[in-house]
Tab-separated table of C-alpha atoms in Angstrom:
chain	number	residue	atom	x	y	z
A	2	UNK	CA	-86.024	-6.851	163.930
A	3	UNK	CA	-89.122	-7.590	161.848
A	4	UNK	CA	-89.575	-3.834	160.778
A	5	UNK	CA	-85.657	-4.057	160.099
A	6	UNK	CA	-86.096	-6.545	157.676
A	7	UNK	CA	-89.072	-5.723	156.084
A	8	UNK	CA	-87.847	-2.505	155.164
A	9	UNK	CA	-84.531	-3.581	153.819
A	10	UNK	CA	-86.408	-6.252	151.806
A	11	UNK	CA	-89.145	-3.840	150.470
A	12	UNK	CA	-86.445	-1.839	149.090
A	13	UNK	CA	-84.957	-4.836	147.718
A	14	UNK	CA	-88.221	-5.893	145.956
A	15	UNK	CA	-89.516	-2.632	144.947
A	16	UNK	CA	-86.008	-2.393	143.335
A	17	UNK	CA	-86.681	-5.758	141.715
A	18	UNK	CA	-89.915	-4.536	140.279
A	19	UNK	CA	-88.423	-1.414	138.819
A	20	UNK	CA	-85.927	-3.843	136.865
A	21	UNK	CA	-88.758	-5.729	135.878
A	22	UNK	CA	-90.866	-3.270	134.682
A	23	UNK	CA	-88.555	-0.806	133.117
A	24	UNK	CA	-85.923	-3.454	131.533
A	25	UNK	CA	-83.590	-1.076	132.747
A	26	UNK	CA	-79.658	-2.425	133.155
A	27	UNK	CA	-78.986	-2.122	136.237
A	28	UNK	CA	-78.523	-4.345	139.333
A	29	UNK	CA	-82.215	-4.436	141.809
A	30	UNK	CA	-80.035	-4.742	144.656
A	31	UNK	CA	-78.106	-1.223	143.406
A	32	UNK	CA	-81.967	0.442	142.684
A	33	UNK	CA	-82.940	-0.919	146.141
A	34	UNK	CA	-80.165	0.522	147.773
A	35	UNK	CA	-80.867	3.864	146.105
A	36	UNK	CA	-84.299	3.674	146.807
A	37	UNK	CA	-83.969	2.900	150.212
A	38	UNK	CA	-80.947	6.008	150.743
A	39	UNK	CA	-83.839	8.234	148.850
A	40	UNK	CA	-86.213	7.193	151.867
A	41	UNK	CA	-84.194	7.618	154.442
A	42	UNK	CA	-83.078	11.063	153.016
A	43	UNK	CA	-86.723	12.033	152.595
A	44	UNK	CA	-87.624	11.002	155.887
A	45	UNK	CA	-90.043	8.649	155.211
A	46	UNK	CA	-87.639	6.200	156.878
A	47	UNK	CA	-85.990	6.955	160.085
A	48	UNK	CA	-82.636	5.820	160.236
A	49	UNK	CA	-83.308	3.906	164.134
A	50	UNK	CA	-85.948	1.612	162.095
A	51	UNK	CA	-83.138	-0.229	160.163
A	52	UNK	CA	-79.848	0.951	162.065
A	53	UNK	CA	-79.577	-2.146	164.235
A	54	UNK	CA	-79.870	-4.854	161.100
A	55	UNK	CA	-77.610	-2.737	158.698
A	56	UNK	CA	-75.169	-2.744	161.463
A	57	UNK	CA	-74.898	-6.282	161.472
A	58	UNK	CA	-74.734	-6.831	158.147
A	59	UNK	CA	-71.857	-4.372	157.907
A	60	UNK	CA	-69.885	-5.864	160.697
A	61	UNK	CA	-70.179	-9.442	159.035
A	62	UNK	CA	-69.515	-8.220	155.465
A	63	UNK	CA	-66.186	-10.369	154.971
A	64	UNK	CA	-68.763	-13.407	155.087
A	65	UNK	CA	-70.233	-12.181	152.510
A	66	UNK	CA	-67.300	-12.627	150.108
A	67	UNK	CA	-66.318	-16.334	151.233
A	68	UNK	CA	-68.683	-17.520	148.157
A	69	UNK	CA	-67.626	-15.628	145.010
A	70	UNK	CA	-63.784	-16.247	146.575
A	71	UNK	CA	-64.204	-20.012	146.290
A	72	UNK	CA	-66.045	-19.708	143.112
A	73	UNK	CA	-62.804	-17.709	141.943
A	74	UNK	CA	-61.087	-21.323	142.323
A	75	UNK	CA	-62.772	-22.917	139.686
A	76	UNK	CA	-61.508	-20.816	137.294
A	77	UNK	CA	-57.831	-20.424	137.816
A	78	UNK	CA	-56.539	-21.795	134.642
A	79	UNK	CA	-58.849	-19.138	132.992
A	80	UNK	CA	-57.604	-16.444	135.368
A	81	UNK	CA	-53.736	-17.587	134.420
A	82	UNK	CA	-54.573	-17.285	130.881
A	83	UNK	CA	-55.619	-13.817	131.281
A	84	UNK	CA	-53.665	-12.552	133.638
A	85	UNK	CA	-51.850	-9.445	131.617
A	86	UNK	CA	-55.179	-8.737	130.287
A	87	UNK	CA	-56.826	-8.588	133.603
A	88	UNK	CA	-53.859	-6.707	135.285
A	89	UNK	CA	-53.559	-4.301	132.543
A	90	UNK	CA	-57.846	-3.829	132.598
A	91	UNK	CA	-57.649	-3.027	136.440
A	92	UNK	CA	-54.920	-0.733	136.644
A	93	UNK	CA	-56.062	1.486	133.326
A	94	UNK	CA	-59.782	1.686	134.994
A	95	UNK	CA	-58.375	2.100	138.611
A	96	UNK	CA	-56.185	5.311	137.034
A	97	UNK	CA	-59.724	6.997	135.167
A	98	UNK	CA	-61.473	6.316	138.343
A	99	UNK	CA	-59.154	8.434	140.638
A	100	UNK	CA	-58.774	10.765	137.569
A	101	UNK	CA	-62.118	11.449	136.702
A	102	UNK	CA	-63.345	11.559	140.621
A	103	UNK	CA	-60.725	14.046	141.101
A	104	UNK	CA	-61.407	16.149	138.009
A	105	UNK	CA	-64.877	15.779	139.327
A	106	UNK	CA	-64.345	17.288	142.681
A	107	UNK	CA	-62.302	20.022	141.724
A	108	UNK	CA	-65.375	21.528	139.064
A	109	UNK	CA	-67.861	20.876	142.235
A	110	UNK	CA	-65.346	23.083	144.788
A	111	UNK	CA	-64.916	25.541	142.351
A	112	UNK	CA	-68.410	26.127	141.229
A	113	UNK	CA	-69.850	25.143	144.079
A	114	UNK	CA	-72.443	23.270	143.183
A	115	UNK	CA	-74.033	21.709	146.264
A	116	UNK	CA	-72.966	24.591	148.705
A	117	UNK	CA	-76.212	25.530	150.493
């Protein structure tokens, strides 16, 4: 469980220390995570030394969204004011997600690109 942890948090704070050092705009936690799939890809981590923990974080993710859900309270008056805005915003940015990923998968199938 120690190892579990340590590893998850090294990735974590070597992720924090790229963000410091570089300025760079993006999340640590995102860097960490990429850092940590780069690892495990690499073999330099085996996926049995963090399995166990990452399971249990994953099976107890809903707890994890209990805070920013009762922050979202707070601002319901804001949220009311907004609301076409906000509707509008999601649906125009859901529809160029699912465009561009598809657009996206249909240049890698027909060139190929990561066929081995």
């Amino acid at each position: 469980m120690i190892r579990q942890c340590s590893i998850l948090f090294g990735c974590l704070a070597l992720g924090e220390l790229i963000v410091f050092l570089t300025e760079i705009k993006l999340p640590s936690s995102i860097i960490g995570m990429l850092l940590l799939t780069l690892f495990l890809k690499l073999g330099w981590i085996k996926l049995e030394w963090v399995q166990g923990l990452s399971n249990f974080l994953v099976a107890n993710l809903g707890f994890f969204f209990v805070p920013p859900g009762v922050a979202l309270m707070l601002y319901f008056d804001i949220i009311a004011a907004e609301f076409w805005p906000i509707v509008i915003a999601t649906l125009i940015s859901t529809i160029l997600v699912l465009v561009t990923t598809g657009w996206v998968h249909q240049l890698v199938r027909k060139y190929g690109v990561f066929r081995k």
